[in-house]
mmCIF file of C-alpha atoms in Angstrom:
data_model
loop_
_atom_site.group_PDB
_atom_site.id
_atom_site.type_symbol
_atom_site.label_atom_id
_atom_site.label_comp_id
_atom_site.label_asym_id
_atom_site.label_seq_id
_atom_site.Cartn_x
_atom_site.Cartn_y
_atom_site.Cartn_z
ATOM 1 C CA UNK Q 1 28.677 92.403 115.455
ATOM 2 C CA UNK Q 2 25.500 90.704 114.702
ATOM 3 C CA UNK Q 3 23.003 89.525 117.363
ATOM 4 C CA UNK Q 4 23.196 86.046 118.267
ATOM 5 C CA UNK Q 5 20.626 83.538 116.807
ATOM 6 C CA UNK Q 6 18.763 81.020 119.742
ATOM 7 C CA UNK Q 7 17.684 77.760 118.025
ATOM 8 C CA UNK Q 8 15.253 76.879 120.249
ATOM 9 C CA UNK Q 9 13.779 80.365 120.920
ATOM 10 C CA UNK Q 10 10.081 80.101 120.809
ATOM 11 C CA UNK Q 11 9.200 83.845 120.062
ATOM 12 C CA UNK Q 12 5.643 84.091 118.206
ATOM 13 C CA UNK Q 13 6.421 85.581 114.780
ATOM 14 C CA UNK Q 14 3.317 86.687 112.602
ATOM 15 C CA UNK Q 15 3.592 88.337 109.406
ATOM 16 C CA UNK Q 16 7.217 87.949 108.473
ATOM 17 C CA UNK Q 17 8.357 86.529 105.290
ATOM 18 C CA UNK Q 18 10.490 86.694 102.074
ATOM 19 C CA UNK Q 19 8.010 89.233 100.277
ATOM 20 C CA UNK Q 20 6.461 91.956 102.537
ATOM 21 C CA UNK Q 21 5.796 94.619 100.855
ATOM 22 C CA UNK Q 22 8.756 97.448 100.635
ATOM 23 C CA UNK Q 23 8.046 100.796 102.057
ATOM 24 C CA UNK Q 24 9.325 104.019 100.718
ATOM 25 C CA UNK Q 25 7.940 106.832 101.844
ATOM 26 C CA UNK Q 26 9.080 108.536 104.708
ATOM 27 C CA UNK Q 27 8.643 107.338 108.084
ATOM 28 C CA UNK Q 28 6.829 108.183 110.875
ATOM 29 C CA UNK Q 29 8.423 110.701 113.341
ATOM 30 C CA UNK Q 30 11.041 110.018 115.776
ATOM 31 C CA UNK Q 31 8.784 111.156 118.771
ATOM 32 C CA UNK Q 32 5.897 108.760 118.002
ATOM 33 C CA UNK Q 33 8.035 105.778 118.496
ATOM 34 C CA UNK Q 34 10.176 104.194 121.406
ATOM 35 C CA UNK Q 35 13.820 105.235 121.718
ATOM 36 C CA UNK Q 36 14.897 101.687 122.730
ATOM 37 C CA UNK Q 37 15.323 98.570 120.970
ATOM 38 C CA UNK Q 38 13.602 96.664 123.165
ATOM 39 C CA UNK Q 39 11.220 98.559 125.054
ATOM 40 C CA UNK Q 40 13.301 98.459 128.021
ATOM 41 C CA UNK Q 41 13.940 101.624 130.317
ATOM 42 C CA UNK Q 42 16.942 103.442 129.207
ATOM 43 C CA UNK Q 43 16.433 106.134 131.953
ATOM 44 C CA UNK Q 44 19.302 108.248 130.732
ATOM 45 C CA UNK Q 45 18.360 108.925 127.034
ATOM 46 C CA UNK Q 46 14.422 109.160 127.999
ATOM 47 C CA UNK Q 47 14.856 111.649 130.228
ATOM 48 C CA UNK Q 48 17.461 113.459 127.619
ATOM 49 C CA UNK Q 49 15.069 116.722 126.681
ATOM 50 C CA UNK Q 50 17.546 118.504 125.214
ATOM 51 C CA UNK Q 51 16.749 119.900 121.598
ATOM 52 C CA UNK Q 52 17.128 118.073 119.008
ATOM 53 C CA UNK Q 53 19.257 118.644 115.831
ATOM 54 C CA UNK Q 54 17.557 120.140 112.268
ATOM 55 C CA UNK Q 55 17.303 117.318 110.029
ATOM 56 C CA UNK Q 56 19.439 117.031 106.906
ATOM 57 C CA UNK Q 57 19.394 115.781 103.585
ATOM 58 C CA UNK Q 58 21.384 112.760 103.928
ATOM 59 C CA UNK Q 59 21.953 109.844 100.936
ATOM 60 C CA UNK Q 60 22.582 106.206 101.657
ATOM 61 C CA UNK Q 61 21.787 103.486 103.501
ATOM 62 C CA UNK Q 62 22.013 102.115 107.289
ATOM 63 C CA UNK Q 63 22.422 98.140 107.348
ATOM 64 C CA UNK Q 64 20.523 97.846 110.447
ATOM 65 C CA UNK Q 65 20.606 94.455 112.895
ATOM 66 C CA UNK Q 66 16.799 94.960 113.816
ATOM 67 C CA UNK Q 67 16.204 93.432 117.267
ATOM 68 C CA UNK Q 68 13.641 91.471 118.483
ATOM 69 C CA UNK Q 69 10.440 93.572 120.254
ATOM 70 C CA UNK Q 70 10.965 96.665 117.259
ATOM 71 C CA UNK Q 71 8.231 97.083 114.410
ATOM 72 C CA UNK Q 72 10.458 97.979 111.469
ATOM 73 C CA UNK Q 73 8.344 101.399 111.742
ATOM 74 C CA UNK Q 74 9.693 101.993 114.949
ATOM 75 C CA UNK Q 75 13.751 101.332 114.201
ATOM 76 C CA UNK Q 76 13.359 103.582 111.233
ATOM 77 C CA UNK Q 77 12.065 106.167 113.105
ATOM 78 C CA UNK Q 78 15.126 105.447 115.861
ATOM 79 C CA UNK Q 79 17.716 105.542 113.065
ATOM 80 C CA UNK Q 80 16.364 108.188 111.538
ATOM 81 C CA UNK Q 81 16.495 110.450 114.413
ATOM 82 C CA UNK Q 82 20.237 108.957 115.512
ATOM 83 C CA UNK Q 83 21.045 110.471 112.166
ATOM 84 C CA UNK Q 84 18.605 113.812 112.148
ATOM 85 C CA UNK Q 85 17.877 112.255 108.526
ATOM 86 C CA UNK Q 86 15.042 114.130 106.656
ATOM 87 C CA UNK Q 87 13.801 111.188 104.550
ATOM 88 C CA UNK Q 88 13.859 107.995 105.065
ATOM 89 C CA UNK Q 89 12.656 104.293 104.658
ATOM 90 C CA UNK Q 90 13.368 100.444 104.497
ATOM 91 C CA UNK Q 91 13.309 97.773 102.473
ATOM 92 C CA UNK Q 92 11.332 95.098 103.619
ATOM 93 C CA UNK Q 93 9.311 94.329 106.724
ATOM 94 C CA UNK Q 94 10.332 92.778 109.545
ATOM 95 C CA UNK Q 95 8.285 91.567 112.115
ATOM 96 C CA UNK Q 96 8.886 92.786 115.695
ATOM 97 C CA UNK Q 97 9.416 89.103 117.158
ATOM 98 C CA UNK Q 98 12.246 88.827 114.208
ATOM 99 C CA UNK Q 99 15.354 90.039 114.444
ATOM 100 C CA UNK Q 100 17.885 90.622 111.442
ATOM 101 C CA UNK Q 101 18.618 92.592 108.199
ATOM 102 C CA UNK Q 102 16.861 95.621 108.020
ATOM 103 C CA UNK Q 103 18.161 97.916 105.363
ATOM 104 C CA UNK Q 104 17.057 101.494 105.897
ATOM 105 C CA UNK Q 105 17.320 103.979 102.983
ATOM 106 C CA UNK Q 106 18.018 107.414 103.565
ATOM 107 C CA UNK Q 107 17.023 110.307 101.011
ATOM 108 C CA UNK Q 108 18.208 109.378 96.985
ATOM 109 C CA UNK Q 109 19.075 105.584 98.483
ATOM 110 C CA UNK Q 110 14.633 105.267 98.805
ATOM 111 C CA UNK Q 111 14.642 105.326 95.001
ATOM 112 C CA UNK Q 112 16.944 102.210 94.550
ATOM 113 C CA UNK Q 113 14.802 100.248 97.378
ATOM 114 C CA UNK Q 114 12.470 98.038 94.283
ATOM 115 C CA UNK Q 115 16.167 96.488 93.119
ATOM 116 C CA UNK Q 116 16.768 95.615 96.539
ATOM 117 C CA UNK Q 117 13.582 93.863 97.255
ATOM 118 C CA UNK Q 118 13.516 92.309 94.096
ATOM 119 C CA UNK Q 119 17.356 90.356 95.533
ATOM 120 C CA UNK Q 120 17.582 86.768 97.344
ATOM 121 C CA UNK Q 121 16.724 87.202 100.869
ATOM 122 C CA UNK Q 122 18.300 84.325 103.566
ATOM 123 C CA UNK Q 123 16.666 83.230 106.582
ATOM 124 C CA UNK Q 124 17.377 81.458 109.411
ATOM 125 C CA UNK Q 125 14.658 80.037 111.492
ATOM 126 C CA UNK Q 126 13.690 77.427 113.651
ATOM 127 C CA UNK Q 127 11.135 74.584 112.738
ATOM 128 C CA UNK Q 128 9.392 73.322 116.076
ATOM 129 C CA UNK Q 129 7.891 70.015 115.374
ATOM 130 C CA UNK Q 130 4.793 68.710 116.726
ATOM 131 C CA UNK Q 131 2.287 71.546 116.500
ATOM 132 C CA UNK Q 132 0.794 72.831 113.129
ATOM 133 C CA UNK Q 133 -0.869 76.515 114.203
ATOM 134 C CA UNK Q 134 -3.246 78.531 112.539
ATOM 135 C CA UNK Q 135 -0.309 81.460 111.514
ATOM 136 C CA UNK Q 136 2.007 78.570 110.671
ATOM 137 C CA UNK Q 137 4.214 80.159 113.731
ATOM 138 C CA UNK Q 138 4.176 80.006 117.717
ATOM 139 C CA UNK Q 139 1.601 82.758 118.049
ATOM 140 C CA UNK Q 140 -1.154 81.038 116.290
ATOM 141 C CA UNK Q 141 -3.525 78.084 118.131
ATOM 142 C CA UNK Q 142 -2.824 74.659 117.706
ATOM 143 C CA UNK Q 143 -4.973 73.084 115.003
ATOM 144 C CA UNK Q 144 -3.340 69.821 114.628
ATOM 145 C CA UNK Q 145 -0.521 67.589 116.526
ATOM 146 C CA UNK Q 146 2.116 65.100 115.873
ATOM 147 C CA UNK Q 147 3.444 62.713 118.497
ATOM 148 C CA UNK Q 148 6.001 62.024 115.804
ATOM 149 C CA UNK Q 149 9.478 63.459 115.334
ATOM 150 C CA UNK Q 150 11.691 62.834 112.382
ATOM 151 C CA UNK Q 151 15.548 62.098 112.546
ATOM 152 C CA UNK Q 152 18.286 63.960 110.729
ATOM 153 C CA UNK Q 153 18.406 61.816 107.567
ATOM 154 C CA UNK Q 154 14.125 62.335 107.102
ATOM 155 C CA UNK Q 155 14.673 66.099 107.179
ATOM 156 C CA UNK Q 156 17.754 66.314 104.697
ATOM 157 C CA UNK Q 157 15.599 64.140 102.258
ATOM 158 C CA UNK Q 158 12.484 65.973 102.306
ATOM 159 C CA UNK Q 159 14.594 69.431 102.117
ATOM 160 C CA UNK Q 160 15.237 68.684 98.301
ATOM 161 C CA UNK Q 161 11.264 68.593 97.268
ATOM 162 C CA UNK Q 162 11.701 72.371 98.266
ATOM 163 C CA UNK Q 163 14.379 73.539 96.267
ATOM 164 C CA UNK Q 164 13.860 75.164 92.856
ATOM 165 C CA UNK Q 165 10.887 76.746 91.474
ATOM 166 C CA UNK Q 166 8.259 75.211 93.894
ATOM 167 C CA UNK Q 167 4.320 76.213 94.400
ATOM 168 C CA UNK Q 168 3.669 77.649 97.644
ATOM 169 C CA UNK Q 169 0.008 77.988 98.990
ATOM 170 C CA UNK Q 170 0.953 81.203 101.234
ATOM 171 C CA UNK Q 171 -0.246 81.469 104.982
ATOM 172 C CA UNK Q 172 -3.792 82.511 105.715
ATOM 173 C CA UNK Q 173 -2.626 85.119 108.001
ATOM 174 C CA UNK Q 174 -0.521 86.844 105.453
ATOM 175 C CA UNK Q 175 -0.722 90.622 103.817
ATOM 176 C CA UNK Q 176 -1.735 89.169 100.573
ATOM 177 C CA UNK Q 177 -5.552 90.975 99.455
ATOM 178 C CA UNK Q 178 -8.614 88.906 98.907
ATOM 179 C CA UNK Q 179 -11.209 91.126 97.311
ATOM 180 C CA UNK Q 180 -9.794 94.298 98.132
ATOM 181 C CA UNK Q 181 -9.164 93.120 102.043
ATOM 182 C CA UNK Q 182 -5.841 91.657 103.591
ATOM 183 C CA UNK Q 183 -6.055 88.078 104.174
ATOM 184 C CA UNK Q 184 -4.751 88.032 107.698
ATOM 185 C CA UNK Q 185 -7.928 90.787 108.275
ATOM 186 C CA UNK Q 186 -10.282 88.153 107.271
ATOM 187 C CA UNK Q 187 -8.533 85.280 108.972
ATOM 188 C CA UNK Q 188 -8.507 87.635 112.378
ATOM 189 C CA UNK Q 189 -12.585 87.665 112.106
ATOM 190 C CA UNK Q 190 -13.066 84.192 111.514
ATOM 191 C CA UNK Q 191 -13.339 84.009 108.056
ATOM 192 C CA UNK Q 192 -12.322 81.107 106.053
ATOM 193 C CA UNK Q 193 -9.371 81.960 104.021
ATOM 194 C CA UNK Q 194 -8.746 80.123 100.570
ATOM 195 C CA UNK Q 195 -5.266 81.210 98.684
ATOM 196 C CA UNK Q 196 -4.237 79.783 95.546
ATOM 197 C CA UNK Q 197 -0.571 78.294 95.374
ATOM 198 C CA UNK Q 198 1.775 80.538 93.556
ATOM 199 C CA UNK Q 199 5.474 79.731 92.169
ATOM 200 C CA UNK Q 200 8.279 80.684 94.116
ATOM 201 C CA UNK Q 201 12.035 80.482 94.117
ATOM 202 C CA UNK Q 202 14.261 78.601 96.637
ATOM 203 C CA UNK Q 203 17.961 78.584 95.487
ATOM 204 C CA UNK Q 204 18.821 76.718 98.552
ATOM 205 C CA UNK Q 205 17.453 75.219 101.904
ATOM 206 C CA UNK Q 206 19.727 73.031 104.283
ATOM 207 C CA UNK Q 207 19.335 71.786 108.106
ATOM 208 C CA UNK Q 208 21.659 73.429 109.877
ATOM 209 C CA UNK Q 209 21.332 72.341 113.553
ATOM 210 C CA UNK Q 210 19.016 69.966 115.300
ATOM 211 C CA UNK Q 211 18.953 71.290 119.009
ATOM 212 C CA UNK Q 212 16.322 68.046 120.088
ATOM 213 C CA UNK Q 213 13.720 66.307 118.700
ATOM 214 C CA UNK Q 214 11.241 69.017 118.776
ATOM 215 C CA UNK Q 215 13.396 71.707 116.995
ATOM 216 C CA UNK Q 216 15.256 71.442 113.840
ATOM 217 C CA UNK Q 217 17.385 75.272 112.988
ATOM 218 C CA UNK Q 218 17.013 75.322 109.044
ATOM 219 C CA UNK Q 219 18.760 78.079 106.639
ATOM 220 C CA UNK Q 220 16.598 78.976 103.107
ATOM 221 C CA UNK Q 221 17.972 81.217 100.673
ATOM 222 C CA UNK Q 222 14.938 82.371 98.450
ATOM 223 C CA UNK Q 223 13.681 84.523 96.009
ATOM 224 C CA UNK Q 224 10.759 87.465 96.341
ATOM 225 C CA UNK Q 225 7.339 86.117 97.536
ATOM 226 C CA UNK Q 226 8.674 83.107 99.796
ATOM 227 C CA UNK Q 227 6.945 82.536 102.753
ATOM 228 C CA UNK Q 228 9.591 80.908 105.446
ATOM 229 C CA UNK Q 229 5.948 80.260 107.424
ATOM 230 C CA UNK Q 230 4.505 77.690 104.975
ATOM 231 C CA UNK Q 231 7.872 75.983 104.722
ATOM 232 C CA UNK Q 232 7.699 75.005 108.041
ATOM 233 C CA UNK Q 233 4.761 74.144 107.565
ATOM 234 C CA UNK Q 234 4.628 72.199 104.130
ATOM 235 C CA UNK Q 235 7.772 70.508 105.801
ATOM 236 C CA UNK Q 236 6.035 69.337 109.105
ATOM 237 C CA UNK Q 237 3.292 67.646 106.676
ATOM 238 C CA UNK Q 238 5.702 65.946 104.619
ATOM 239 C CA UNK Q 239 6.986 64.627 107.542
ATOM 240 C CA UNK Q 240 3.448 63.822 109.039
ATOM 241 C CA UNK Q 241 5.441 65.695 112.043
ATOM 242 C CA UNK Q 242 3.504 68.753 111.730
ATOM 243 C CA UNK Q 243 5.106 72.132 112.277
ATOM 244 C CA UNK Q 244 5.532 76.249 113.225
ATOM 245 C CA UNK Q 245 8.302 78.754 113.012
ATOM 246 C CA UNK Q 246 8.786 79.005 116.257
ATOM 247 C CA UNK Q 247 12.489 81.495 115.600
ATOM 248 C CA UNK Q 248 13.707 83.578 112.778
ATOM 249 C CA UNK Q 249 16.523 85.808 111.865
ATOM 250 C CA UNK Q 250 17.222 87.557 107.741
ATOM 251 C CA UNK Q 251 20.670 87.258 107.671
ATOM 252 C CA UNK Q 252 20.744 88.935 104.118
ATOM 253 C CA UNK Q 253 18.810 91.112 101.847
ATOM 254 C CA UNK Q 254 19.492 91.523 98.287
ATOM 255 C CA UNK Q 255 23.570 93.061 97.956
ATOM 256 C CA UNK Q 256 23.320 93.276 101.676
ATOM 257 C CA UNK Q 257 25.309 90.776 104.029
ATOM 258 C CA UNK Q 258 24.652 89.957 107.635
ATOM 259 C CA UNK Q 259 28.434 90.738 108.692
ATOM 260 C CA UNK Q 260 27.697 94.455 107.856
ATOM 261 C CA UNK Q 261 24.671 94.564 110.070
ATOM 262 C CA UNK Q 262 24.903 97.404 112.792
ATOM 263 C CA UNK Q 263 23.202 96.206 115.801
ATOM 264 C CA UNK Q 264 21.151 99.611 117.481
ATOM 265 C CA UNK Q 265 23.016 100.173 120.727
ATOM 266 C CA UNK Q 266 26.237 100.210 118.390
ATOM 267 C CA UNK Q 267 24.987 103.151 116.636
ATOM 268 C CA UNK Q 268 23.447 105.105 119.541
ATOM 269 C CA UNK Q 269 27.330 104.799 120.401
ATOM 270 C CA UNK Q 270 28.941 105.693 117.288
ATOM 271 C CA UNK Q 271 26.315 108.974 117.361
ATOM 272 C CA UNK Q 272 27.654 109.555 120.844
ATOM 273 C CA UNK Q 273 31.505 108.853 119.724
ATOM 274 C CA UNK Q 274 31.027 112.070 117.314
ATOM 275 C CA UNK Q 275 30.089 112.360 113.389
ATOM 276 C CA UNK Q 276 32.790 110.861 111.792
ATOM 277 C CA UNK Q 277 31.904 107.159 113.223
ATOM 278 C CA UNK Q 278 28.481 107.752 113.126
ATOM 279 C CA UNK Q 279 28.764 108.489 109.269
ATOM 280 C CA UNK Q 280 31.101 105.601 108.922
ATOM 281 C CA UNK Q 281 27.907 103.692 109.209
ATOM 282 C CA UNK Q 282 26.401 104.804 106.521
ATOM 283 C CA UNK Q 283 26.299 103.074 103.089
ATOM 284 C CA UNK Q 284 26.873 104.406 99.509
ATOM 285 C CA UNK Q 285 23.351 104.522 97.773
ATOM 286 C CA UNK Q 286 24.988 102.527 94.607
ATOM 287 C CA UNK Q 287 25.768 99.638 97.025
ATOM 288 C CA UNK Q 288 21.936 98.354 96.337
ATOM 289 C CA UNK Q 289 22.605 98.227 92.846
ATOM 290 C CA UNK Q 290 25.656 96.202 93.208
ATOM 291 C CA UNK Q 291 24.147 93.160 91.072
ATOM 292 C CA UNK Q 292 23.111 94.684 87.707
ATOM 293 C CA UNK Q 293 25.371 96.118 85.195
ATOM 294 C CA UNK Q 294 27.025 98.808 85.638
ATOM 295 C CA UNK Q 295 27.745 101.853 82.776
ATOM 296 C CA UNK Q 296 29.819 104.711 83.030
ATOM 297 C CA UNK Q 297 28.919 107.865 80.597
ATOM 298 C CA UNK Q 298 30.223 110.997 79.681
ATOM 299 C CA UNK Q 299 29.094 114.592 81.293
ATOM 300 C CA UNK Q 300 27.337 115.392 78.127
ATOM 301 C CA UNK Q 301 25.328 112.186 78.367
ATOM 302 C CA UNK Q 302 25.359 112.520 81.742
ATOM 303 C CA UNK Q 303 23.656 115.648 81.924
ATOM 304 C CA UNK Q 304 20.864 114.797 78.863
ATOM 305 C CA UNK Q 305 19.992 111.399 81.355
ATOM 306 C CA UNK Q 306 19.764 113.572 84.503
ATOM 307 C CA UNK Q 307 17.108 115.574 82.109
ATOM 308 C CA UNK Q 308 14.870 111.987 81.109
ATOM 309 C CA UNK Q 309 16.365 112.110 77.726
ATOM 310 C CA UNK Q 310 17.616 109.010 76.150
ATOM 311 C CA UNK Q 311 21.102 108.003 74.984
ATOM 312 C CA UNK Q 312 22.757 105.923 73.059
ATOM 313 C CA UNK Q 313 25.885 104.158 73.643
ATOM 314 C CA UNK Q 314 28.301 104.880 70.847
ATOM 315 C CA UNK Q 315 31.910 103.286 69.628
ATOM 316 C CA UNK Q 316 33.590 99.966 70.243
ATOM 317 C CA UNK Q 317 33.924 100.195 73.794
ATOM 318 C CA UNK Q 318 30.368 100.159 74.477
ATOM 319 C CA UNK Q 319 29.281 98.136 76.799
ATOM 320 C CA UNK Q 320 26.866 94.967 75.501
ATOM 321 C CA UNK Q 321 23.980 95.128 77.925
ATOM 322 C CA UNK Q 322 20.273 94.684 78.091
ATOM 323 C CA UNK Q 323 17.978 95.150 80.831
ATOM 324 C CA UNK Q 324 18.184 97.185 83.828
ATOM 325 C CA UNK Q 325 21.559 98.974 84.448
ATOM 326 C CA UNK Q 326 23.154 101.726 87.108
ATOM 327 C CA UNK Q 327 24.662 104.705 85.104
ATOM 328 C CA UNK Q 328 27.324 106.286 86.670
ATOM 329 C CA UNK Q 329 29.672 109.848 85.879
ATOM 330 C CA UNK Q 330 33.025 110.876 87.130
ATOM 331 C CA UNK Q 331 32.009 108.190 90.340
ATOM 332 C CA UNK Q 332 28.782 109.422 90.667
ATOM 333 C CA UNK Q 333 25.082 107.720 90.409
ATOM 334 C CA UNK Q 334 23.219 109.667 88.053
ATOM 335 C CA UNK Q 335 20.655 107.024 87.131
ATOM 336 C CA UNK Q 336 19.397 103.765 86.618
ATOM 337 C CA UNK Q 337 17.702 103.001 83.295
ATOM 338 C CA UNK Q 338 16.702 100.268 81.018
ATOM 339 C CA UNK Q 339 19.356 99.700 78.020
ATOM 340 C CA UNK Q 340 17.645 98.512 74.668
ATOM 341 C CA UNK Q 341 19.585 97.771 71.176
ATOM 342 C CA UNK Q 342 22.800 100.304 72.361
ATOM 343 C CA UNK Q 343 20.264 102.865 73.778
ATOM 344 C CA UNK Q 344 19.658 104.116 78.014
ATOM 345 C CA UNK Q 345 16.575 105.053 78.978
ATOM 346 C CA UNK Q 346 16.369 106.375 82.174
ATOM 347 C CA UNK Q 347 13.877 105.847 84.614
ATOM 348 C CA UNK Q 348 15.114 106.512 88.393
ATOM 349 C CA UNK Q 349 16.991 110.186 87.964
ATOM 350 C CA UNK Q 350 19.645 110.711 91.204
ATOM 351 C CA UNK Q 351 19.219 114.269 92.206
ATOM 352 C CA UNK Q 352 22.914 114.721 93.663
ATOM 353 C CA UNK Q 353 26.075 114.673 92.050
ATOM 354 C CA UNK Q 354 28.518 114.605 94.763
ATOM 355 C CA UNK Q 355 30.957 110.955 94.393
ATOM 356 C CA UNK Q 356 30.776 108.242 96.794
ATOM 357 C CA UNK Q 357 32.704 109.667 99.867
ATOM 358 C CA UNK Q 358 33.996 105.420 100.782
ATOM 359 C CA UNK Q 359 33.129 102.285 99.107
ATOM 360 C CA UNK Q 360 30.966 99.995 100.312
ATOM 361 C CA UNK Q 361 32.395 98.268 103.248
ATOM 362 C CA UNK Q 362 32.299 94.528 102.142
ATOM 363 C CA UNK Q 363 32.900 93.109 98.855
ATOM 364 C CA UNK Q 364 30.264 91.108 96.627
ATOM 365 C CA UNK Q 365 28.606 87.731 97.946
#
């Protein structure tokens, strides 16, 4: 169900990495954007001008397979009009020349979006050797060249000087803010761009394919703030191979798993097919906050947390937690909150009350 992956693909990608910044709020209207994944003419629904649905309140989340020539702007806008959602918003840009996990949030799901951001993100992408570019990927100019190409056993070795807490000097073209103005800006007008390395997280990298001698298909599972662009980069220097991404694909964000994706055309299908599948592909909002605790609480307490008062977890069988937590009632979200010495404090408040209508559809990584 998800969209194939081409190793040697040599679409430009620009600004996509590990920690763009999560939006929220809700998106721009269906009308503004294309109706097609890839800008392609799909005569039938264009020339469709029949009225469209009232939007609803609808709560949970869309685990979309973004495709390749889509600004995450633009699929949330699609999805959002497949569904005639009132709110909505995603977690986690994706550039239009990636393709991949794109989780879209609809209504009470927007307020669990930080918690999925702050989750391990996997790429796959493809390392092109040779050429080091200005935007560390295939749609920058070529500042430097390598007539040399490393073998298998040179790549596997340098992988492990990655792994682990690691500083990263981030891309120059990159949303991070010099003095108030985005460092990509400044790059675009010529201006010499210093950033300071910064720690990040990479639980695991691995080669994963070696199509030639050019390309090398690598696999990084990392924490927030990762750029996949300076890999490839740091990696082609290593090497003294130089390097670009030159490919790349998020198989995962946070709780969510590639083999859930739903590729676009699938759900213009399922909203054609009728409700019932087109609901099918919608996600409990609690399936974002699959990986902290979780506490279950009586109406009473219930109600005083849905109110942003505090309570405190009484008797033997109260759970020994600290941190952030997901409160739940009778099956139902009701908040998420930070538990300190036996006591919830809530600080995200769920608005609805109505139990999960299906479980998640996949089980825990």
């Amino acid at each position: 169900m998800t969209a194939p992956f081409s190793a040697d693909a040599a679409a430009p990608i620009l600004a996509t990495e590990a920690d763009a910044p999560p939006v929220v709020a809700e998106a721009a209207p269906a009308t503004a954007q294309p109706d097609d994944a890839t800008g392609g003419p799909r005569a039938s629904r264009e020339q469709d001008n029949r009225p469209r649905a009232p939007k609803r309140d609808l709560d949970g989340w869309v685990l979309l397979d973004k495709p390749t020539g889509m600004t995450s702007t633009q699929a949330v806008a699609v999805v959002k009009r497949i569904f005639g959602a009132r709110k909505a918003g995603h977690a986690g840009t994706l550039d239009p020349l990636a393709s991949g996990c794109l989780p879209i949030a609809f209504g009470e799901a927007t307020k669990t979006v930080p918690y999925v951001m702050d989750g391990r993100k996997t790429y796959r992408f493809t390392v092109r050797f040779g050429i080091e570019t200005d935007t560390d990927d295939s749609e920058g100019k070529a500042v430097v060249t390598s007539d040399h190409r490393p073998t298998d056993a040179d790549i596997v070795a340098a992988l492990a000087a990655f792994r682990g807490e690691v500083m990263q000097v981030p891309p120059a073209y990159s949303a991070l803010k010099i003095g108030g103005e985005r460092a990509y800006d400044l790059a675009r007008e010529g201006e010499e761009v210093v950033l300071q390395p910064r720690p990040v997280t990479i639980f695991r990298i691995e080669l994963m394919e070696r199509p030639d001698a050019d390309h090398a298909v690598l696999e990084a599972e990392c924490g927030k703030g990762t750029y996949v662009r300076a890999i490839a980069r740091d990696l082609g220097r290593m090497l003294d191979a130089r390097g670009h991404v030159s490919a790349l694909r998020r198989a995962c964000v946070g709780p969510f798993l590639e083999e859930d994706l739903v590729p676009l055309d699938e759900m213009r299908d399922r909203a054609e097919a009728g409700e019932e599948a087109l609901m099918d592909a919608l996600d409990p909002v609690a399936l974002a906050l699959e990986e902290i605790p979780q506490i279950t609480v009586t109406p009473p307490d219930a109600h005083r947390l849905r109110c942003g008062q505090s309570v405190i977890l009484r008797g033997r069988d109260a759970p020994i937690v600290q941190g952030h937590a997901a409160i739940t009632c009778q099956g139902a979200l009701i908040a998420i909150g930070d538990v300190e010495a036996g006591e919830i404090f809530p600080h995200r408040v769920f608005n609805w009350g109505q139990k999960d209508k299906k479980p998640p559809r996949r089980g825990k990584r």
